[in-house]
Short mmCIF file of the N, C-alpha and C atoms (twelve columns), coordinates in Angstrom:
data_MODEL
# 
_entry.id   MODEL 
# 
loop_
_atom_site.group_PDB 
_atom_site.id 
_atom_site.type_symbol 
_atom_site.label_atom_id 
_atom_site.label_alt_id 
_atom_site.label_comp_id 
_atom_site.label_asym_id 
_atom_site.label_seq_id 
_atom_site.Cartn_x 
_atom_site.Cartn_y 
_atom_site.Cartn_z 
_atom_site.pdbx_PDB_model_num 
ATOM 1   N N  . UNK A 1   6.653   -1.595  38.416  1 
ATOM 2   C CA . UNK A 1   7.940   -1.922  37.824  1 
ATOM 3   C C  . UNK A 1   7.678   -3.140  37.170  1 
ATOM 4   N N  . UNK A 2   6.802   -4.280  37.524  1 
ATOM 5   C CA . UNK A 2   6.564   -5.360  37.011  1 
ATOM 6   C C  . UNK A 2   5.975   -5.141  35.613  1 
ATOM 7   N N  . UNK A 3   5.090   -4.202  35.743  1 
ATOM 8   C CA . UNK A 3   4.184   -3.847  34.417  1 
ATOM 9   C C  . UNK A 3   5.085   -3.288  33.159  1 
ATOM 10  N N  . UNK A 4   6.259   -2.329  33.411  1 
ATOM 11  C CA . UNK A 4   7.356   -2.077  32.691  1 
ATOM 12  C C  . UNK A 4   8.147   -3.102  32.148  1 
ATOM 13  N N  . UNK A 5   8.488   -4.123  32.981  1 
ATOM 14  C CA . UNK A 5   9.304   -5.276  32.648  1 
ATOM 15  C C  . UNK A 5   8.589   -6.098  31.553  1 
ATOM 16  N N  . UNK A 6   7.413   -6.366  31.850  1 
ATOM 17  C CA . UNK A 6   6.434   -7.186  31.066  1 
ATOM 18  C C  . UNK A 6   6.374   -6.205  29.487  1 
ATOM 19  N N  . UNK A 7   6.345   -5.050  29.652  1 
ATOM 20  C CA . UNK A 7   6.169   -4.202  28.400  1 
ATOM 21  C C  . UNK A 7   7.414   -4.352  27.505  1 
ATOM 22  N N  . UNK A 8   8.663   -4.259  28.313  1 
ATOM 23  C CA . UNK A 8   9.893   -4.298  27.549  1 
ATOM 24  C C  . UNK A 8   10.087  -5.767  27.093  1 
ATOM 25  N N  . UNK A 9   9.708   -7.056  27.876  1 
ATOM 26  C CA . UNK A 9   9.765   -8.256  27.241  1 
ATOM 27  C C  . UNK A 9   9.058   -8.505  25.980  1 
ATOM 28  N N  . UNK A 10  7.733   -7.837  25.840  1 
ATOM 29  C CA . UNK A 10  6.782   -7.976  24.745  1 
ATOM 30  C C  . UNK A 10  7.576   -7.163  23.563  1 
ATOM 31  N N  . UNK A 11  7.969   -5.975  24.035  1 
ATOM 32  C CA . UNK A 11  8.692   -5.081  22.788  1 
ATOM 33  C C  . UNK A 11  9.879   -6.121  22.333  1 
ATOM 34  N N  . UNK A 12  10.659  -6.514  22.931  1 
ATOM 35  C CA . UNK A 12  11.796  -7.276  22.630  1 
ATOM 36  C C  . UNK A 12  11.323  -8.551  21.740  1 
ATOM 37  N N  . UNK A 13  10.380  -9.194  22.287  1 
ATOM 38  C CA . UNK A 13  9.765   -10.457 21.681  1 
ATOM 39  C C  . UNK A 13  9.116   -9.983  20.294  1 
ATOM 40  N N  . UNK A 14  8.167   -8.953  20.230  1 
ATOM 41  C CA . UNK A 14  7.862   -8.252  18.776  1 
ATOM 42  C C  . UNK A 14  8.760   -7.963  17.841  1 
ATOM 43  N N  . UNK A 15  10.106  -7.459  18.491  1 
ATOM 44  C CA . UNK A 15  10.944  -6.920  17.412  1 
ATOM 45  C C  . UNK A 15  11.689  -8.185  16.853  1 
ATOM 46  N N  . UNK A 16  12.000  -9.240  17.536  1 
ATOM 47  C CA . UNK A 16  12.540  -10.594 17.110  1 
ATOM 48  C C  . UNK A 16  11.365  -11.072 16.006  1 
ATOM 49  N N  . UNK A 17  10.360  -11.025 16.407  1 
ATOM 50  C CA . UNK A 17  9.395   -11.669 15.374  1 
ATOM 51  C C  . UNK A 17  9.103   -10.943 14.177  1 
ATOM 52  N N  . UNK A 18  9.354   -9.650  14.329  1 
ATOM 53  C CA . UNK A 18  9.114   -8.799  13.255  1 
ATOM 54  C C  . UNK A 18  10.486  -8.865  12.158  1 
ATOM 55  N N  . UNK A 19  11.531  -9.400  12.901  1 
ATOM 56  C CA . UNK A 19  12.720  -9.449  11.922  1 
ATOM 57  C C  . UNK A 19  12.949  -10.819 11.331  1 
ATOM 58  N N  . UNK A 20  12.053  -11.702 11.683  1 
ATOM 59  C CA . UNK A 20  12.285  -13.008 11.072  1 
ATOM 60  C C  . UNK A 20  12.035  -13.007 9.563   1 
ATOM 61  N N  . UNK A 21  12.673  -13.710 8.831   1 
ATOM 62  C CA . UNK A 21  12.714  -13.991 7.597   1 
ATOM 63  C C  . UNK A 21  11.410  -14.625 6.938   1 
ATOM 64  N N  . UNK A 22  10.915  -14.142 6.207   1 
ATOM 65  C CA . UNK A 22  9.628   -14.882 5.403   1 
ATOM 66  C C  . UNK A 22  9.531   -15.034 3.808   1 
ATOM 67  N N  . UNK A 23  9.118   -15.797 3.202   1 
ATOM 68  C CA . UNK A 23  9.101   -15.780 1.739   1 
ATOM 69  C C  . UNK A 23  7.862   -15.019 1.063   1 
ATOM 70  N N  . UNK A 24  8.078   -13.996 0.376   1 
ATOM 71  C CA . UNK A 24  6.895   -13.072 -0.347  1 
ATOM 72  C C  . UNK A 24  6.979   -13.279 -1.675  1 
ATOM 73  N N  . UNK A 25  5.729   -13.586 -2.141  1 
ATOM 74  C CA . UNK A 25  5.726   -13.524 -3.783  1 
ATOM 75  C C  . UNK A 25  5.666   -12.130 -4.180  1 
ATOM 76  N N  . UNK A 26  6.786   -12.008 -5.057  1 
ATOM 77  C CA . UNK A 26  7.009   -10.841 -5.873  1 
ATOM 78  C C  . UNK A 26  7.201   -10.906 -7.287  1 
ATOM 79  N N  . UNK A 27  6.194   -10.626 -8.106  1 
ATOM 80  C CA . UNK A 27  6.179   -10.919 -9.506  1 
ATOM 81  C C  . UNK A 27  5.812   -12.343 -9.631  1 
ATOM 82  N N  . UNK A 28  6.702   -13.172 -10.184 1 
ATOM 83  C CA . UNK A 28  6.591   -14.725 -10.299 1 
ATOM 84  C C  . UNK A 28  7.487   -15.337 -9.315  1 
ATOM 85  N N  . UNK A 29  8.284   -14.424 -8.588  1 
ATOM 86  C CA . UNK A 29  9.461   -15.061 -7.885  1 
ATOM 87  C C  . UNK A 29  9.266   -14.882 -6.269  1 
ATOM 88  N N  . UNK A 30  9.484   -15.894 -5.500  1 
ATOM 89  C CA . UNK A 30  9.651   -15.755 -3.913  1 
ATOM 90  C C  . UNK A 30  10.860  -14.835 -3.504  1 
ATOM 91  N N  . UNK A 31  10.838  -13.939 -2.762  1 
ATOM 92  C CA . UNK A 31  11.973  -13.219 -2.411  1 
ATOM 93  C C  . UNK A 31  11.745  -13.359 -0.831  1 
ATOM 94  N N  . UNK A 32  13.001  -13.306 -0.262  1 
ATOM 95  C CA . UNK A 32  13.027  -13.312 1.365   1 
ATOM 96  C C  . UNK A 32  13.105  -11.961 1.827   1 
ATOM 97  N N  . UNK A 33  12.234  -11.708 2.580   1 
ATOM 98  C CA . UNK A 33  12.212  -10.330 3.319   1 
ATOM 99  C C  . UNK A 33  11.851  -10.572 4.914   1 
ATOM 100 N N  . UNK A 34  12.025  -9.555  5.637   1 
ATOM 101 C CA . UNK A 34  11.704  -9.362  7.125   1 
ATOM 102 C C  . UNK A 34  10.110  -9.543  7.170   1 
ATOM 103 N N  . UNK A 35  9.522   -10.223 8.252   1 
ATOM 104 C CA . UNK A 35  8.192   -10.081 8.293   1 
ATOM 105 C C  . UNK A 35  7.517   -8.920  8.465   1 
ATOM 106 N N  . UNK A 36  8.489   -7.969  8.881   1 
ATOM 107 C CA . UNK A 36  7.772   -6.664  9.068   1 
ATOM 108 C C  . UNK A 36  7.503   -5.899  7.868   1 
ATOM 109 N N  . UNK A 37  7.885   -6.423  6.777   1 
ATOM 110 C CA . UNK A 37  7.641   -5.829  5.535   1 
ATOM 111 C C  . UNK A 37  6.371   -6.519  4.773   1 
ATOM 112 N N  . UNK A 38  5.774   -7.426  5.554   1 
ATOM 113 C CA . UNK A 38  4.568   -8.079  4.890   1 
ATOM 114 C C  . UNK A 38  3.488   -7.096  4.752   1 
ATOM 115 N N  . UNK A 39  2.714   -6.805  3.576   1 
ATOM 116 C CA . UNK A 39  1.611   -5.707  3.512   1 
ATOM 117 C C  . UNK A 39  0.372   -6.471  3.107   1 
ATOM 118 N N  . UNK A 40  -0.546  -5.762  3.281   1 
ATOM 119 C CA . UNK A 40  -1.948  -6.325  2.629   1 
ATOM 120 C C  . UNK A 40  -1.829  -6.771  1.433   1 
ATOM 121 N N  . UNK A 41  -2.482  -7.930  1.102   1 
ATOM 122 C CA . UNK A 41  -2.321  -8.490  -0.337  1 
ATOM 123 C C  . UNK A 41  -1.177  -9.104  -0.763  1 
ATOM 124 N N  . UNK A 42  -0.046  -9.269  0.081   1 
ATOM 125 C CA . UNK A 42  1.033   -9.953  -0.183  1 
ATOM 126 C C  . UNK A 42  0.647   -11.404 -0.056  1 
ATOM 127 N N  . UNK A 43  1.263   -12.198 -0.831  1 
ATOM 128 C CA . UNK A 43  1.169   -13.908 -0.908  1 
ATOM 129 C C  . UNK A 43  2.350   -14.351 -0.188  1 
ATOM 130 N N  . UNK A 44  2.172   -15.078 0.950   1 
ATOM 131 C CA . UNK A 44  3.385   -15.532 1.668   1 
ATOM 132 C C  . UNK A 44  3.331   -16.914 1.778   1 
ATOM 133 N N  . UNK A 45  4.685   -17.497 1.336   1 
ATOM 134 C CA . UNK A 45  4.862   -18.939 1.447   1 
ATOM 135 C C  . UNK A 45  5.194   -19.232 2.862   1 
ATOM 136 N N  . UNK A 46  4.422   -20.156 3.579   1 
ATOM 137 C CA . UNK A 46  4.808   -20.775 4.846   1 
ATOM 138 C C  . UNK A 46  4.781   -22.074 4.665   1 
ATOM 139 N N  . UNK A 47  6.163   -22.630 5.188   1 
ATOM 140 C CA . UNK A 47  6.613   -23.974 5.092   1 
ATOM 141 C C  . UNK A 47  6.211   -24.771 6.419   1 
ATOM 142 N N  . UNK A 48  6.240   -26.050 6.574   1 
ATOM 143 C CA . UNK A 48  5.895   -26.693 7.708   1 
ATOM 144 C C  . UNK A 48  6.917   -26.363 8.950   1 
ATOM 145 N N  . UNK A 49  6.319   -25.951 10.027  1 
ATOM 146 C CA . UNK A 49  6.698   -25.442 11.168  1 
ATOM 147 C C  . UNK A 49  7.221   -24.051 11.221  1 
ATOM 148 N N  . UNK A 50  7.206   -23.360 10.076  1 
ATOM 149 C CA . UNK A 50  7.199   -21.867 9.881   1 
ATOM 150 C C  . UNK A 50  6.558   -21.126 10.955  1 
ATOM 151 N N  . UNK A 51  6.890   -20.086 11.446  1 
ATOM 152 C CA . UNK A 51  6.111   -19.160 12.301  1 
ATOM 153 C C  . UNK A 51  5.812   -17.832 11.429  1 
ATOM 154 N N  . UNK A 52  4.511   -17.361 11.578  1 
ATOM 155 C CA . UNK A 52  4.334   -15.966 10.825  1 
ATOM 156 C C  . UNK A 52  3.786   -15.117 11.835  1 
ATOM 157 N N  . UNK A 53  4.004   -13.727 11.790  1 
ATOM 158 C CA . UNK A 53  3.438   -12.819 12.735  1 
ATOM 159 C C  . UNK A 53  2.058   -12.261 12.449  1 
ATOM 160 N N  . UNK A 54  1.440   -12.714 11.456  1 
ATOM 161 C CA . UNK A 54  0.212   -12.092 11.109  1 
ATOM 162 C C  . UNK A 54  -0.730  -13.081 10.561  1 
ATOM 163 N N  . UNK A 55  -2.251  -12.379 10.435  1 
ATOM 164 C CA . UNK A 55  -3.265  -13.287 9.980   1 
ATOM 165 C C  . UNK A 55  -3.006  -13.674 8.532   1 
ATOM 166 N N  . UNK A 56  -3.387  -14.672 8.001   1 
ATOM 167 C CA . UNK A 56  -3.108  -14.780 6.468   1 
ATOM 168 C C  . UNK A 56  -4.263  -15.606 6.073   1 
ATOM 169 N N  . UNK A 57  -4.810  -15.573 4.770   1 
ATOM 170 C CA . UNK A 57  -5.829  -16.457 4.352   1 
ATOM 171 C C  . UNK A 57  -5.194  -17.468 3.453   1 
ATOM 172 N N  . UNK A 58  -5.755  -18.745 3.807   1 
ATOM 173 C CA . UNK A 58  -5.042  -20.102 3.153   1 
ATOM 174 C C  . UNK A 58  -5.503  -20.068 1.782   1 
ATOM 175 N N  . UNK A 59  -4.456  -20.097 0.851   1 
ATOM 176 C CA . UNK A 59  -4.965  -20.360 -0.570  1 
ATOM 177 C C  . UNK A 59  -4.568  -21.720 -0.955  1 
ATOM 178 N N  . UNK A 60  -3.523  -22.402 -0.506  1 
ATOM 179 C CA . UNK A 60  -3.290  -23.734 -1.187  1 
ATOM 180 C C  . UNK A 60  -2.334  -24.205 -0.150  1 
ATOM 181 N N  . UNK A 61  -2.229  -25.770 -0.106  1 
ATOM 182 C CA . UNK A 61  -1.226  -26.402 0.787   1 
ATOM 183 C C  . UNK A 61  -0.567  -27.505 -0.184  1 
ATOM 184 N N  . UNK A 62  0.391   -28.162 0.547   1 
ATOM 185 C CA . UNK A 62  0.974   -29.220 -0.265  1 
ATOM 186 C C  . UNK A 62  0.136   -30.582 -0.310  1 
ATOM 187 N N  . UNK A 63  -0.859  -30.547 0.677   1 
ATOM 188 C CA . UNK A 63  -1.761  -31.780 0.653   1 
ATOM 189 C C  . UNK A 63  -2.870  -31.466 -0.439  1 
ATOM 190 N N  . UNK A 64  -3.077  -32.717 -1.120  1 
ATOM 191 C CA . UNK A 64  -4.091  -32.495 -2.085  1 
ATOM 192 C C  . UNK A 64  -5.586  -32.439 -1.595  1 
ATOM 193 N N  . UNK A 65  -5.786  -32.413 -0.375  1 
ATOM 194 C CA . UNK A 65  -7.069  -32.407 0.201   1 
ATOM 195 C C  . UNK A 65  -7.331  -30.975 0.674   1 
ATOM 196 N N  . UNK A 66  -6.035  -30.171 0.450   1 
ATOM 197 C CA . UNK A 66  -6.162  -28.641 0.984   1 
ATOM 198 C C  . UNK A 66  -6.170  -28.333 2.472   1 
ATOM 199 N N  . UNK A 67  -6.012  -29.370 3.079   1 
ATOM 200 C CA . UNK A 67  -5.971  -29.285 4.667   1 
ATOM 201 C C  . UNK A 67  -4.590  -28.962 5.182   1 
ATOM 202 N N  . UNK A 68  -4.541  -28.150 6.322   1 
ATOM 203 C CA . UNK A 68  -3.439  -27.921 7.097   1 
ATOM 204 C C  . UNK A 68  -3.747  -27.635 8.440   1 
ATOM 205 N N  . UNK A 69  -2.829  -27.802 9.359   1 
ATOM 206 C CA . UNK A 69  -2.976  -27.411 10.743  1 
ATOM 207 C C  . UNK A 69  -2.175  -26.217 11.203  1 
ATOM 208 N N  . UNK A 70  -2.695  -25.288 11.746  1 
ATOM 209 C CA . UNK A 70  -1.914  -24.290 12.425  1 
ATOM 210 C C  . UNK A 70  -1.985  -23.828 13.743  1 
ATOM 211 N N  . UNK A 71  -0.771  -23.811 14.402  1 
ATOM 212 C CA . UNK A 71  -0.895  -23.768 15.846  1 
ATOM 213 C C  . UNK A 71  -1.106  -22.366 16.142  1 
ATOM 214 N N  . UNK A 72  -2.120  -21.994 16.983  1 
ATOM 215 C CA . UNK A 72  -2.345  -20.529 17.267  1 
ATOM 216 C C  . UNK A 72  -1.933  -20.278 18.587  1 
ATOM 217 N N  . UNK A 73  -1.681  -19.060 18.701  1 
ATOM 218 C CA . UNK A 73  -1.223  -18.303 20.224  1 
ATOM 219 C C  . UNK A 73  -2.270  -17.322 20.580  1 
ATOM 220 N N  . UNK A 74  -3.264  -17.626 21.681  1 
ATOM 221 C CA . UNK A 74  -4.212  -16.585 22.015  1 
ATOM 222 C C  . UNK A 74  -3.526  -15.451 22.886  1 
ATOM 223 N N  . UNK A 75  -4.468  -14.303 22.799  1 
ATOM 224 C CA . UNK A 75  -3.531  -13.206 23.620  1 
ATOM 225 C C  . UNK A 75  -3.277  -13.719 25.162  1 
ATOM 226 N N  . UNK A 76  -3.914  -14.604 25.582  1 
ATOM 227 C CA . UNK A 76  -3.517  -15.044 27.095  1 
ATOM 228 C C  . UNK A 76  -2.705  -16.126 27.066  1 
ATOM 229 N N  . UNK A 77  -1.664  -16.471 26.004  1 
ATOM 230 C CA . UNK A 77  -0.653  -17.438 25.956  1 
ATOM 231 C C  . UNK A 77  -1.115  -18.910 25.741  1 
ATOM 232 N N  . UNK A 78  -2.702  -19.048 25.759  1 
ATOM 233 C CA . UNK A 78  -2.952  -20.650 25.588  1 
ATOM 234 C C  . UNK A 78  -2.679  -20.822 23.949  1 
ATOM 235 N N  . UNK A 79  -2.266  -22.245 23.216  1 
ATOM 236 C CA . UNK A 79  -2.059  -22.357 22.200  1 
ATOM 237 C C  . UNK A 79  -2.849  -23.511 21.873  1 
ATOM 238 N N  . UNK A 80  -3.653  -23.348 20.560  1 
ATOM 239 C CA . UNK A 80  -4.452  -24.310 19.915  1 
ATOM 240 C C  . UNK A 80  -3.904  -24.720 18.673  1 
ATOM 241 N N  . UNK A 81  -4.307  -26.105 18.346  1 
ATOM 242 C CA . UNK A 81  -3.973  -26.667 16.771  1 
ATOM 243 C C  . UNK A 81  -5.345  -26.500 16.177  1 
ATOM 244 N N  . UNK A 82  -5.500  -25.471 15.088  1 
ATOM 245 C CA . UNK A 82  -6.551  -25.234 14.368  1 
ATOM 246 C C  . UNK A 82  -6.446  -25.903 13.032  1 
ATOM 247 N N  . UNK A 83  -7.473  -26.667 12.443  1 
ATOM 248 C CA . UNK A 83  -7.525  -27.041 11.096  1 
ATOM 249 C C  . UNK A 83  -7.863  -26.171 10.355  1 
ATOM 250 N N  . UNK A 84  -7.139  -25.813 9.139   1 
ATOM 251 C CA . UNK A 84  -7.736  -25.024 7.959   1 
ATOM 252 C C  . UNK A 84  -7.703  -25.716 6.767   1 
ATOM 253 N N  . UNK A 85  -8.740  -25.182 5.843   1 
ATOM 254 C CA . UNK A 85  -8.818  -25.724 4.550   1 
ATOM 255 C C  . UNK A 85  -8.687  -24.734 3.475   1 
ATOM 256 N N  . UNK A 86  -8.074  -24.977 2.383   1 
ATOM 257 C CA . UNK A 86  -7.880  -24.148 1.247   1 
ATOM 258 C C  . UNK A 86  -9.135  -24.225 0.339   1 
ATOM 259 N N  . UNK A 87  -9.574  -23.463 -0.121  1 
ATOM 260 C CA . UNK A 87  -10.817 -23.437 -1.029  1 
ATOM 261 C C  . UNK A 87  -10.372 -24.301 -2.225  1 
ATOM 262 N N  . UNK A 88  -11.587 -24.909 -2.537  1 
ATOM 263 C CA . UNK A 88  -11.471 -25.690 -3.840  1 
ATOM 264 C C  . UNK A 88  -10.857 -25.055 -5.054  1 
ATOM 265 N N  . UNK A 89  -11.280 -23.689 -5.039  1 
ATOM 266 C CA . UNK A 89  -11.065 -22.761 -6.125  1 
ATOM 267 C C  . UNK A 89  -9.600  -22.472 -6.244  1 
ATOM 268 N N  . UNK A 90  -8.694  -22.303 -5.182  1 
ATOM 269 C CA . UNK A 90  -7.278  -21.994 -5.123  1 
ATOM 270 C C  . UNK A 90  -6.450  -23.101 -4.571  1 
ATOM 271 N N  . UNK A 91  -7.138  -24.471 -4.311  1 
ATOM 272 C CA . UNK A 91  -6.295  -25.452 -3.817  1 
ATOM 273 C C  . UNK A 91  -5.192  -25.692 -4.811  1 
ATOM 274 N N  . UNK A 92  -5.333  -25.783 -6.239  1 
ATOM 275 C CA . UNK A 92  -4.539  -26.232 -7.043  1 
ATOM 276 C C  . UNK A 92  -3.380  -25.037 -7.521  1 
ATOM 277 N N  . UNK A 93  -3.343  -23.990 -6.801  1 
ATOM 278 C CA . UNK A 93  -2.511  -22.718 -6.929  1 
ATOM 279 C C  . UNK A 93  -1.298  -23.118 -6.038  1 
ATOM 280 N N  . UNK A 94  -0.488  -24.149 -6.460  1 
ATOM 281 C CA . UNK A 94  0.639   -24.813 -5.825  1 
ATOM 282 C C  . UNK A 94  2.007   -24.339 -6.404  1 
ATOM 283 N N  . UNK A 95  2.100   -23.431 -7.283  1 
ATOM 284 C CA . UNK A 95  3.342   -22.767 -8.053  1 
ATOM 285 C C  . UNK A 95  3.363   -21.292 -7.674  1 
ATOM 286 N N  . UNK A 96  4.474   -20.578 -7.688  1 
ATOM 287 C CA . UNK A 96  4.564   -19.103 -7.806  1 
ATOM 288 C C  . UNK A 96  3.861   -18.585 -8.975  1 
ATOM 289 N N  . UNK A 97  3.969   -19.325 -10.006 1 
ATOM 290 C CA . UNK A 97  3.458   -18.678 -11.414 1 
ATOM 291 C C  . UNK A 97  1.872   -18.714 -11.477 1 
ATOM 292 N N  . UNK A 98  1.383   -19.812 -10.829 1 
ATOM 293 C CA . UNK A 98  0.076   -19.842 -10.761 1 
ATOM 294 C C  . UNK A 98  -0.514  -18.696 -9.665  1 
ATOM 295 N N  . UNK A 99  -0.002  -18.604 -8.700  1 
ATOM 296 C CA . UNK A 99  -0.445  -17.792 -7.586  1 
ATOM 297 C C  . UNK A 99  -0.396  -16.342 -8.171  1 
ATOM 298 N N  . UNK A 100 1.068   -16.072 -8.923  1 
ATOM 299 C CA . UNK A 100 1.239   -14.664 -9.342  1 
ATOM 300 C C  . UNK A 100 0.115   -14.267 -10.439 1 
ATOM 301 N N  . UNK A 101 -0.520  -15.344 -11.249 1 
ATOM 302 C CA . UNK A 101 -1.467  -14.872 -12.048 1 
ATOM 303 C C  . UNK A 101 -2.936  -14.860 -11.589 1 
ATOM 304 N N  . UNK A 102 -3.140  -15.276 -10.255 1 
ATOM 305 C CA . UNK A 102 -4.501  -15.194 -9.544  1 
ATOM 306 C C  . UNK A 102 -4.806  -13.858 -9.507  1 
ATOM 307 N N  . UNK A 103 -6.160  -13.359 -9.998  1 
ATOM 308 C CA . UNK A 103 -6.406  -12.255 -9.731  1 
ATOM 309 C C  . UNK A 103 -7.899  -12.304 -9.086  1 
ATOM 310 N N  . UNK A 104 -7.773  -11.813 -7.886  1 
ATOM 311 C CA . UNK A 104 -8.845  -11.827 -6.908  1 
ATOM 312 C C  . UNK A 104 -8.969  -10.613 -5.959  1 
ATOM 313 N N  . UNK A 105 -10.119 -10.427 -5.412  1 
ATOM 314 C CA . UNK A 105 -10.246 -9.485  -4.469  1 
ATOM 315 C C  . UNK A 105 -10.790 -10.098 -3.100  1 
ATOM 316 N N  . UNK A 106 -10.246 -9.778  -2.044  1 
ATOM 317 C CA . UNK A 106 -10.706 -10.283 -0.609  1 
ATOM 318 C C  . UNK A 106 -11.521 -9.470  -0.054  1 
ATOM 319 N N  . UNK A 107 -12.816 -10.015 0.426   1 
ATOM 320 C CA . UNK A 107 -13.600 -8.848  1.157   1 
ATOM 321 C C  . UNK A 107 -13.876 -9.727  2.272   1 
ATOM 322 N N  . UNK A 108 -13.793 -8.915  3.467   1 
ATOM 323 C CA . UNK A 108 -13.981 -9.551  4.810   1 
ATOM 324 C C  . UNK A 108 -14.709 -8.759  5.734   1 
ATOM 325 N N  . UNK A 109 -15.060 -9.278  6.910   1 
ATOM 326 C CA . UNK A 109 -15.964 -8.304  7.941   1 
ATOM 327 C C  . UNK A 109 -15.223 -7.289  8.456   1 
ATOM 328 N N  . UNK A 110 -15.891 -6.555  9.039   1 
ATOM 329 C CA . UNK A 110 -15.208 -5.390  9.852   1 
ATOM 330 C C  . UNK A 110 -14.502 -5.955  11.192  1 
ATOM 331 N N  . UNK A 111 -13.377 -5.267  11.635  1 
ATOM 332 C CA . UNK A 111 -12.787 -5.798  12.917  1 
ATOM 333 C C  . UNK A 111 -13.887 -6.021  13.981  1 
ATOM 334 N N  . UNK A 112 -13.879 -7.153  14.733  1 
ATOM 335 C CA . UNK A 112 -14.571 -7.240  16.062  1 
ATOM 336 C C  . UNK A 112 -13.877 -8.183  16.984  1 
ATOM 337 N N  . UNK A 113 -14.652 -8.169  17.956  1 
ATOM 338 C CA . UNK A 113 -13.905 -8.774  19.315  1 
ATOM 339 C C  . UNK A 113 -13.804 -10.348 19.176  1 
ATOM 340 N N  . UNK A 114 -14.388 -10.992 18.173  1 
ATOM 341 C CA . UNK A 114 -14.179 -12.353 18.064  1 
ATOM 342 C C  . UNK A 114 -12.914 -12.635 17.308  1 
ATOM 343 N N  . UNK A 115 -11.983 -13.262 18.092  1 
ATOM 344 C CA . UNK A 115 -10.704 -13.340 17.554  1 
ATOM 345 C C  . UNK A 115 -10.566 -14.803 16.980  1 
ATOM 346 N N  . UNK A 116 -11.586 -15.787 17.324  1 
ATOM 347 C CA . UNK A 116 -11.507 -17.211 16.927  1 
ATOM 348 C C  . UNK A 116 -12.067 -17.248 15.285  1 
ATOM 349 N N  . UNK A 117 -12.614 -16.601 14.560  1 
ATOM 350 C CA . UNK A 117 -13.397 -16.624 13.669  1 
ATOM 351 C C  . UNK A 117 -13.100 -15.583 12.510  1 
ATOM 352 N N  . UNK A 118 -13.271 -16.041 11.261  1 
ATOM 353 C CA . UNK A 118 -13.057 -15.037 10.126  1 
ATOM 354 C C  . UNK A 118 -14.124 -15.356 9.112   1 
ATOM 355 N N  . UNK A 119 -14.780 -14.180 8.673   1 
ATOM 356 C CA . UNK A 119 -15.778 -14.403 7.678   1 
ATOM 357 C C  . UNK A 119 -15.357 -13.557 6.531   1 
ATOM 358 N N  . UNK A 120 -15.222 -14.119 5.234   1 
ATOM 359 C CA . UNK A 120 -14.847 -13.365 4.212   1 
ATOM 360 C C  . UNK A 120 -15.240 -14.410 2.865   1 
ATOM 361 N N  . UNK A 121 -14.743 -13.617 1.942   1 
ATOM 362 C CA . UNK A 121 -14.830 -14.199 0.528   1 
ATOM 363 C C  . UNK A 121 -13.951 -13.667 -0.304  1 
ATOM 364 N N  . UNK A 122 -13.648 -14.649 -1.331  1 
ATOM 365 C CA . UNK A 122 -12.577 -14.165 -2.570  1 
ATOM 366 C C  . UNK A 122 -13.333 -13.763 -3.811  1 
ATOM 367 N N  . UNK A 123 -13.457 -12.894 -4.292  1 
ATOM 368 C CA . UNK A 123 -13.983 -12.833 -5.635  1 
ATOM 369 C C  . UNK A 123 -12.934 -12.821 -6.760  1 
ATOM 370 N N  . UNK A 124 -12.973 -13.864 -7.449  1 
ATOM 371 C CA . UNK A 124 -11.982 -13.974 -8.499  1 
ATOM 372 C C  . UNK A 124 -12.547 -13.184 -9.875  1 
ATOM 373 N N  . UNK A 125 -11.511 -12.736 -10.762 1 
ATOM 374 C CA . UNK A 125 -11.985 -11.996 -11.694 1 
ATOM 375 C C  . UNK A 125 -12.820 -12.568 -12.751 1 
ATOM 376 N N  . UNK A 126 -12.693 -13.946 -12.761 1 
ATOM 377 C CA . UNK A 126 -13.457 -14.782 -13.570 1 
ATOM 378 C C  . UNK A 126 -14.988 -14.706 -13.199 1 
ATOM 379 N N  . UNK A 127 -15.528 -14.266 -12.144 1 
ATOM 380 C CA . UNK A 127 -16.654 -14.160 -11.490 1 
ATOM 381 C C  . UNK A 127 -16.946 -15.212 -10.398 1 
ATOM 382 N N  . UNK A 128 -15.893 -15.999 -10.092 1 
ATOM 383 C CA . UNK A 128 -15.920 -17.200 -9.229  1 
ATOM 384 C C  . UNK A 128 -16.090 -16.493 -7.741  1 
ATOM 385 N N  . UNK A 129 -16.863 -17.134 -6.798  1 
ATOM 386 C CA . UNK A 129 -16.804 -16.547 -5.517  1 
ATOM 387 C C  . UNK A 129 -16.357 -17.509 -4.477  1 
ATOM 388 N N  . UNK A 130 -15.366 -17.430 -3.728  1 
ATOM 389 C CA . UNK A 130 -15.084 -18.375 -2.704  1 
ATOM 390 C C  . UNK A 130 -15.523 -17.717 -1.193  1 
ATOM 391 N N  . UNK A 131 -16.128 -18.423 -0.468  1 
ATOM 392 C CA . UNK A 131 -16.522 -18.200 0.823   1 
ATOM 393 C C  . UNK A 131 -15.624 -18.797 1.855   1 
ATOM 394 N N  . UNK A 132 -15.546 -18.180 3.025   1 
ATOM 395 C CA . UNK A 132 -14.908 -18.841 4.278   1 
ATOM 396 C C  . UNK A 132 -15.805 -18.965 5.387   1 
# 
């Protein structure tokens, strides 16, 4: 009985998260959509104190240093404040127009059990490579 109730609570929580509004870049304009509509390759704007339901690659921040902090929630419910840095190559992409013209391909490692790290790189069309 307890397991079923926990599953129901998780389903209810997931449904609320999936229906939150997020800003996604479509063409050169930001459009408001439900978070369940985020797809691989979408560029999502996240403002201070916004929550987002999926893993994202940081392209740019409002800080000139390219640094931001993300509060993460582990599977066990523990939360951590994690510092992230935007790459020098994308740090200046601070407007929808610049991001809409960013032509790059993200390559990343295969899924694995290490939830606390991500290894990947962005290959820009101009030949620049960004490593994470």
